[in-house]
DNA sequence: CGCATTTGACCAGC
DNA sequence: GCTGGTCAAATGCG
C-alpha cells in the first residue's frame, strides 16, 4: 500500500522532494508540540485566552506545512505534465462545448437531434483518478450530484456515478463513482476522477485551489514516502479534512439527523483557524490510493470519516 | 416550482 | 459486439 516514486523523476528532483518531505515532517512535529503545550495550558477550563495565545503559532505552522505541501505538489505536478495537459484539454472541451449549452454544442457539427446527444461526451480515459475504500459510505466534503447508475459486469452491486454539483455553474469537472464491493462486511470503493475546480472548495488547501486544472497531478504522491498511520503526521489530510468538514452541508440529505449535527459543527469550524481540531473531530480514511489513469494504483492509508452512515450518499443499492 | 434522483438511451474504447 | 461512462427526459420530493 505504499507509493513509490515514479521512475521518471530525476534523482536530484527526487532528493528535493525528500527534503521537502523531511521539512514537512519536522514542521508537523513542531505543530504537535504546539498542540500539546496549548492543551496543557487549556486543561480544566475553557479559557479562550490561552487559545488565542497558541493560535498565531499554530497558524504559522499550518502555513509552513501548506508551503511544504504545495511545493511538493508543484514538484509532482511538473512530473505529470502529460497527464495535466490532457486534463486541461478535457476541461476546455467539456466545459466550453458541454452538451448543456445547446447552442455551443452545435459546433460539434452533430447532425443528430437534440435528444440524440445523450451519451455524446469525451471519455476522460486518461484523467487522473484515485480510489478510496471504506467500510462505510463516507462523505468527502464535496457537493456531488448523482448522474447515473450502472450494473457492472462481474460486480455484485451496481456502480453509482456522481459529478460535482458545480459542473455547470463553475465548470468543475470532478467526478466520482462509488461501488459497493463487499456486502458483509460492507465495503465501498469510491473512485475520484479529476480535481475540483469549483469555488465551493475554498477551504481546501491551496494545493487544490491554486493549481489550475492543467496542473492536475497526484496530490497524494507527496505523502507516499510513508504509510500514514497518524493523521497528525499529514498536513494534507489535516487541511483536506478541514475543507471536508465545511462542505458537509452540501452533500448531506436534509432529513438526516446525524448529519445535521455535523452541519452545525461545520459552521463552528468556519470561524476556527485551527484545522487540527476540525480534523481530529472526524474519523479516518481507510484506504486512499492515487493513480494516473486507473484505480489500481499506489495507495495511501489513513482513516477518513469512517463514522458516517452507510446510507449517507447511496443506500443499499436497490 | 426548482432541484435532485432515476433510468433508459447513446457513445467511445477495447 | 460488449462494456463502462455519460446524457437528459421523466419523475420525485421539499
Short mmCIF file of C-alpha atoms (C1' of nucleotides) in Angstrom, two decimals:
data_model
loop_
_atom_site.label_atom_id
_atom_site.label_comp_id
_atom_site.label_asym_id
_atom_site.label_seq_id
_atom_site.Cartn_x
_atom_site.Cartn_y
_atom_site.Cartn_z
CA UNK A 1 0.00 0.00 0.00
CA UNK A 2 2.92 2.28 -0.16
CA UNK A 3 3.56 4.50 -3.07
CA UNK A 4 6.80 4.55 -4.87
CA UNK A 5 8.38 7.43 -6.67
CA UNK A 6 7.66 7.44 -10.33
CA UNK A 7 10.68 6.16 -12.11
CA UNK A 8 10.67 9.16 -14.36
CA UNK A 9 11.59 11.52 -11.55
CA UNK A 10 15.22 12.58 -11.80
CA UNK A 11 17.25 11.77 -8.75
CA UNK A 12 18.02 15.40 -7.91
CA UNK A 13 14.36 16.30 -8.02
CA UNK A 14 13.63 13.26 -6.00
CA UNK A 15 16.06 14.44 -3.39
CA UNK A 16 14.48 17.84 -3.35
CA UNK A 17 11.15 16.24 -2.75
CA UNK A 18 12.58 14.14 0.01
CA UNK A 19 13.99 17.23 1.63
CA UNK A 20 10.63 18.87 1.46
CA UNK A 21 9.02 15.84 2.95
CA UNK A 22 11.51 15.93 5.77
CA UNK A 23 10.87 19.61 6.37
CA UNK A 24 7.19 18.99 6.37
CA UNK A 25 7.53 16.22 8.89
CA UNK A 26 9.59 18.40 11.16
CA UNK A 27 7.01 21.14 10.90
CA UNK A 28 4.42 18.58 11.79
CA UNK A 29 6.32 17.66 14.90
CA UNK A 30 6.55 21.28 15.81
CA UNK A 31 2.85 21.62 15.41
CA UNK A 32 2.31 18.61 17.60
CA UNK A 33 4.43 20.22 20.26
CA UNK A 34 2.46 23.39 19.99
CA UNK A 35 -0.77 21.50 20.26
CA UNK A 36 0.49 19.69 23.28
CA UNK A 37 1.55 22.83 25.07
CA UNK A 38 -1.67 24.53 24.13
CA UNK A 39 -3.56 21.57 25.52
CA UNK A 40 -1.65 21.73 28.76
CA UNK A 41 -2.49 25.34 29.12
CA UNK A 42 -6.09 24.74 28.37
CA UNK A 43 -6.91 21.85 30.61
CA UNK A 44 -9.51 22.32 33.30
CA UNK A 45 -11.08 25.35 31.78
CA UNK A 46 -12.24 26.69 28.50
CA UNK A 47 -10.40 29.90 28.77
CA UNK A 48 -10.16 31.29 25.30
CA UNK A 49 -7.23 33.48 26.16
CA UNK A 50 -4.94 30.50 26.06
CA UNK A 51 -6.30 29.56 22.71
CA UNK A 52 -5.60 32.95 21.40
CA UNK A 53 -2.05 32.71 22.56
CA UNK A 54 -1.40 29.47 20.75
CA UNK A 55 -3.37 30.34 17.66
CA UNK A 56 -0.78 32.55 15.89
CA UNK A 57 1.95 29.98 16.31
CA UNK A 58 -0.34 27.23 15.21
CA UNK A 59 -1.40 29.29 12.27
CA UNK A 60 2.19 29.83 11.26
CA UNK A 61 2.94 26.17 11.49
CA UNK A 62 -0.05 25.38 9.36
CA UNK A 63 1.18 27.87 6.79
CA UNK A 64 4.60 26.30 6.82
CA UNK A 65 3.06 22.92 6.34
CA UNK A 66 1.00 24.20 3.48
CA UNK A 67 4.10 25.64 1.89
CA UNK A 68 5.82 22.31 2.08
CA UNK A 69 2.81 20.54 0.78
CA UNK A 70 2.33 22.97 -2.07
CA UNK A 71 5.96 22.72 -3.02
CA UNK A 72 5.67 19.00 -3.10
CA UNK A 73 2.58 19.29 -5.14
CA UNK A 74 4.20 21.62 -7.62
CA UNK A 75 7.16 19.34 -7.98
CA UNK A 76 4.92 16.39 -8.51
CA UNK A 77 2.86 18.37 -10.98
CA UNK A 78 5.93 19.03 -13.04
CA UNK A 79 6.36 15.32 -13.38
CA UNK A 80 2.84 14.88 -14.57
CA UNK A 81 2.68 17.44 -17.30
CA UNK A 82 1.46 14.98 -19.78
CA UNK A 83 -1.48 13.99 -17.74
CA UNK A 84 -2.11 17.55 -16.74
CA UNK A 85 -2.26 18.65 -20.29
CA UNK A 86 -4.71 16.01 -21.14
CA UNK A 87 -6.84 17.08 -18.29
CA UNK A 88 -6.60 20.71 -19.25
CA UNK A 89 -7.79 19.90 -22.69
CA UNK A 90 -10.57 17.88 -21.30
CA UNK A 91 -11.58 20.78 -19.20
CA UNK A 92 -11.88 23.12 -22.12
CA UNK A 93 -13.64 20.63 -24.25
CA UNK A 94 -16.21 19.64 -21.74
CA UNK A 95 -16.93 23.00 -20.33
CA UNK A 96 -16.97 25.17 -23.39
CA UNK A 97 -18.69 22.67 -25.55
CA UNK A 98 -20.69 20.89 -22.95
CA UNK A 99 -23.96 19.40 -24.01
CA UNK A 100 -25.82 21.54 -21.53
CA UNK A 101 -25.28 24.66 -23.58
CA UNK A 102 -27.23 23.57 -26.57
CA UNK A 103 -26.14 26.46 -28.77
CA UNK A 104 -22.45 25.89 -28.37
CA UNK A 105 -22.90 22.20 -28.76
CA UNK A 106 -23.84 22.78 -32.34
CA UNK A 107 -20.23 23.40 -33.08
CA UNK A 108 -19.74 19.72 -32.71
CA UNK A 109 -21.41 19.51 -36.09
CA UNK A 110 -23.52 16.67 -34.99
CA UNK A 111 -26.30 16.05 -37.43
CA UNK A 112 -28.41 14.36 -34.83
CA UNK A 113 -31.37 15.66 -32.94
CA UNK A 114 -31.16 17.22 -29.53
CA UNK A 115 -32.34 14.01 -27.95
CA UNK A 116 -29.70 12.01 -29.71
CA UNK A 117 -26.94 13.86 -27.96
CA UNK A 118 -27.37 11.64 -25.00
CA UNK A 119 -24.16 9.91 -24.28
CA UNK A 120 -22.26 12.28 -26.50
CA UNK A 121 -19.22 13.03 -24.39
CA UNK A 122 -15.50 12.82 -24.26
CA UNK A 123 -14.47 9.94 -22.16
CA UNK A 124 -11.68 11.00 -19.89
CA UNK A 125 -9.74 7.87 -20.22
CA UNK A 126 -6.50 9.36 -19.03
CA UNK A 127 -7.85 11.60 -16.35
CA UNK A 128 -6.18 11.25 -13.02
CA UNK A 129 -8.08 9.16 -10.59
CA UNK A 130 -7.66 7.78 -7.15
CA UNK A 131 -9.70 5.45 -5.10
CA UNK A 132 -10.75 5.26 -1.55
CA UNK A 133 -12.12 2.19 0.10
CA UNK A 134 -14.15 2.48 3.21
CA UNK A 135 -16.20 0.12 5.32
CA UNK A 136 -18.99 2.62 5.18
CA UNK A 137 -20.07 5.29 2.81
CA UNK A 138 -18.33 8.45 3.66
CA UNK A 139 -18.63 12.00 2.65
CA UNK A 140 -15.58 13.54 1.05
CA UNK A 141 -16.68 17.08 1.63
CA UNK A 142 -17.79 17.95 -1.85
CA UNK A 143 -21.19 18.51 -3.29
CA UNK A 144 -21.89 15.60 -5.57
CA UNK A 145 -24.81 15.05 -7.81
CA UNK A 146 -25.69 11.61 -8.98
CA UNK A 147 -25.97 11.34 -12.72
CA UNK A 148 -26.04 7.66 -13.35
CA UNK A 149 -26.05 4.15 -12.11
CA UNK A 150 -24.79 1.14 -13.93
CA UNK A 151 -24.65 -2.55 -13.37
CA UNK A 152 -21.05 -3.60 -13.79
CA UNK A 153 -20.09 -6.93 -15.17
CA UNK A 154 -18.97 -9.39 -12.54
CA UNK A 155 -19.82 -6.92 -9.87
CA UNK A 156 -22.28 -7.82 -7.23
CA UNK A 157 -23.57 -4.30 -6.89
CA UNK A 158 -24.27 -1.53 -9.35
CA UNK A 159 -21.92 1.38 -9.64
CA UNK A 160 -23.14 4.85 -8.87
CA UNK A 161 -21.84 7.84 -10.78
CA UNK A 162 -21.53 11.30 -9.32
CA UNK A 163 -20.36 14.58 -10.69
CA UNK A 164 -19.67 17.82 -8.93
CA UNK A 165 -22.80 19.85 -8.33
CA UNK A 166 -20.96 22.85 -9.71
CA UNK A 167 -20.15 21.25 -13.00
CA UNK A 168 -22.42 23.54 -14.92
CA UNK A 169 -22.24 26.75 -12.95
CA UNK A 170 -18.49 26.66 -12.41
CA UNK A 171 -17.27 24.11 -14.83
CA UNK A 172 -15.95 21.81 -12.17
CA UNK A 173 -15.10 18.54 -13.82
CA UNK A 174 -14.61 16.38 -10.80
CA UNK A 175 -16.50 13.14 -10.90
CA UNK A 176 -16.53 10.03 -8.87
CA UNK A 177 -18.16 6.66 -8.87
CA UNK A 178 -18.97 4.60 -5.88
CA UNK A 179 -19.33 0.89 -5.83
CA UNK A 180 -20.08 -1.49 -3.09
CA UNK A 181 -17.54 -4.24 -3.33
CA UNK A 182 -18.41 -6.28 -0.26
CA UNK A 183 -21.68 -6.97 1.35
CA UNK A 184 -20.62 -8.42 4.65
CA UNK A 185 -18.74 -6.64 5.98
CA UNK A 186 -19.82 -3.74 3.86
CA UNK A 187 -17.07 -2.17 1.86
CA UNK A 188 -17.31 0.64 -0.63
CA UNK A 189 -14.88 1.80 -3.22
CA UNK A 190 -15.03 5.39 -4.32
CA UNK A 191 -13.08 6.36 -7.39
CA UNK A 192 -12.43 10.06 -7.82
CA UNK A 193 -11.63 11.41 -11.24
CA UNK A 194 -10.17 14.85 -11.63
CA UNK A 195 -9.89 17.62 -9.10
CA UNK A 196 -12.47 20.11 -8.07
CA UNK A 197 -12.08 23.48 -9.68
CA UNK A 198 -15.24 24.91 -8.23
CA UNK A 199 -15.03 27.78 -5.82
CA UNK A 200 -17.07 25.88 -3.37
CA UNK A 201 -13.93 24.29 -2.05
CA UNK A 202 -12.33 27.40 -0.69
CA UNK A 203 -11.35 25.64 2.45
CA UNK A 204 -9.40 23.09 0.55
CA UNK A 205 -5.72 23.89 0.81
CA UNK A 206 -4.16 25.91 -1.94
CA UNK A 207 -2.87 22.63 -3.04
CA UNK A 208 -6.14 22.23 -4.85
CA UNK A 209 -7.18 25.75 -5.44
CA UNK A 210 -4.05 27.34 -6.71
CA UNK A 211 -3.38 24.61 -9.08
CA UNK A 212 -5.21 25.12 -12.29
CA UNK A 213 -6.83 22.16 -13.91
CA UNK A 214 -3.71 22.00 -16.00
CA UNK A 215 -1.65 21.06 -13.03
CA UNK A 216 -3.62 18.09 -12.04
CA UNK A 217 -1.20 15.62 -10.72
CA UNK A 218 -1.09 13.29 -7.89
CA UNK A 219 -1.62 15.42 -4.86
CA UNK A 220 -1.37 12.32 -2.81
CA UNK A 221 2.00 11.50 -4.15
CA UNK A 222 3.53 13.92 -1.77
CA UNK A 223 2.73 11.60 1.05
CA UNK A 224 3.93 8.44 -0.45
CA UNK A 225 7.13 8.38 1.48
CA UNK A 226 5.47 6.57 4.27
CA UNK A 227 2.36 4.84 5.26
CA UNK A 228 0.21 7.25 7.09
CA UNK A 229 -0.63 5.86 10.43
CA UNK A 230 -1.05 9.06 12.29
CA UNK A 231 -3.24 11.74 10.86
CA UNK A 232 -1.23 14.29 12.74
CA UNK A 233 1.66 13.45 10.54
CA UNK A 234 -0.05 14.54 7.44
CA UNK A 235 -0.70 18.15 6.66
CA UNK A 236 -2.53 17.29 3.55
CA UNK A 237 -5.11 15.27 5.32
CA UNK A 238 -5.33 17.81 8.03
CA UNK A 239 -6.11 20.56 5.61
CA UNK A 240 -8.21 18.37 3.45
CA UNK A 241 -10.32 17.32 6.34
CA UNK A 242 -10.91 20.90 7.22
CA UNK A 243 -12.43 21.51 3.88
CA UNK A 244 -14.42 18.37 4.06
CA UNK A 245 -15.96 19.35 7.26
CA UNK A 246 -17.02 22.66 5.93
CA UNK A 247 -18.54 21.10 2.91
CA UNK A 248 -20.70 18.53 4.55
CA UNK A 249 -23.78 20.61 4.32
CA UNK A 250 -23.50 20.47 0.58
CA UNK A 251 -23.99 16.79 0.36
CA UNK A 252 -25.99 15.99 3.37
CA UNK A 253 -29.55 14.94 2.89
CA UNK A 254 -31.72 17.35 4.80
CA UNK A 255 -33.57 14.59 6.57
CA UNK A 256 -30.50 13.05 8.08
CA UNK A 257 -30.31 13.79 11.75
CA UNK A 258 -26.75 12.69 12.30
CA UNK A 259 -25.62 14.84 9.50
CA UNK A 260 -27.50 17.80 10.81
CA UNK A 261 -25.29 17.64 13.81
CA UNK A 262 -22.22 17.64 11.66
CA UNK A 263 -23.60 20.59 9.81
CA UNK A 264 -23.69 22.66 12.89
CA UNK A 265 -20.21 21.67 13.85
CA UNK A 266 -19.03 22.57 10.42
CA UNK A 267 -20.17 26.09 10.91
CA UNK A 268 -18.22 26.08 14.10
CA UNK A 269 -15.20 25.23 12.12
CA UNK A 270 -15.73 28.11 9.80
CA UNK A 271 -14.79 30.53 12.50
CA UNK A 272 -11.95 28.47 13.77
CA UNK A 273 -8.50 28.67 12.28
CA UNK A 274 -7.49 25.50 13.99
CA UNK A 275 -7.53 22.87 11.33
CA UNK A 276 -6.26 20.27 13.64
CA UNK A 277 -9.31 20.49 15.80
CA UNK A 278 -11.55 20.10 12.84
CA UNK A 279 -9.53 17.21 11.60
CA UNK A 280 -9.47 15.31 14.79
CA UNK A 281 -13.16 15.56 15.20
CA UNK A 282 -13.54 13.41 12.17
CA UNK A 283 -12.97 9.77 11.63
CA UNK A 284 -10.31 8.37 9.38
CA UNK A 285 -9.61 7.19 5.89
CA UNK A 286 -9.37 3.52 5.45
CA UNK A 287 -7.77 3.32 2.07
CA UNK A 288 -6.83 6.05 -0.26
CA UNK A 289 -4.98 5.40 -3.41
CA UNK A 290 -3.72 7.57 -6.20
CA UNK A 291 -3.07 6.69 -9.74
CA UNK A 292 -2.82 8.43 -13.02
CA UNK A 293 -5.33 6.57 -15.03
CA UNK A 294 -6.89 3.77 -13.16
CA UNK A 295 -7.94 2.82 -9.72
CA UNK A 296 -5.35 0.21 -9.03
CA UNK A 297 -2.51 2.49 -8.22
CA UNK A 298 -0.44 3.01 -5.17
CA UNK A 299 -2.28 3.52 -2.02
CA UNK A 300 -2.05 5.82 0.89
CA UNK A 301 -3.57 4.64 4.02
CA UNK A 302 -5.29 6.64 6.57
CA UNK A 303 -8.72 6.71 8.00
CA UNK A 304 -11.19 9.30 6.99
CA UNK A 305 -14.69 9.83 8.18
CA UNK A 306 -15.38 6.24 8.82
CA UNK A 307 -18.06 7.16 11.22
CA UNK A 308 -20.56 8.26 8.68
CA UNK A 309 -23.64 6.39 7.93
CA UNK A 310 -23.80 3.79 5.25
CA UNK A 311 -26.70 5.39 3.54
CA UNK A 312 -25.12 8.75 3.56
CA UNK A 313 -24.57 9.01 -0.12
CA UNK A 314 -26.08 5.94 -1.51
CA UNK A 315 -28.10 3.37 0.20
CA UNK A 316 -28.01 -0.31 -0.27
CA UNK A 317 -28.02 -0.12 -4.00
CA UNK A 318 -31.63 -1.03 -4.53
"C1'" DC B 1 -41.58 25.47 -8.74
"C1'" DG B 2 -36.90 24.29 -8.52
"C1'" DC B 3 -33.66 20.95 -7.69
"C1'" DA B 4 -32.07 16.13 -7.19
"C1'" DT B 5 -32.58 11.43 -8.50
"C1'" DT B 6 -33.89 7.70 -11.59
"C1'" DT B 7 -33.47 5.35 -15.68
"C1'" DG B 8 -33.21 4.18 -20.49
"C1'" DA B 9 -30.54 5.54 -24.41
"C1'" DC B 10 -26.41 6.74 -26.58
"C1'" DC B 11 -21.41 6.76 -27.42
"C1'" DA B 12 -16.32 5.61 -27.03
"C1'" DG B 13 -12.94 2.30 -26.22
"C1'" DC B 14 -11.41 -2.22 -26.28
"C1'" DG C 1 -20.18 -6.55 -30.17
"C1'" DC C 2 -19.68 -5.79 -25.34
"C1'" DT C 3 -18.99 -2.89 -21.51
"C1'" DG C 4 -18.48 1.21 -18.95
"C1'" DG C 5 -19.36 6.17 -18.74
"C1'" DT C 6 -22.42 9.93 -19.66
"C1'" DC C 7 -26.55 12.37 -21.05
"C1'" DA C 8 -31.08 14.09 -20.46
"C1'" DA C 9 -36.17 13.28 -20.12
"C1'" DA C 10 -39.14 11.71 -16.67
"C1'" DT C 11 -40.14 11.51 -12.08
"C1'" DG C 12 -39.97 12.53 -7.16
"C1'" DC C 13 -39.55 15.48 -3.33
"C1'" DG C 14 -39.41 19.52 -0.29
#
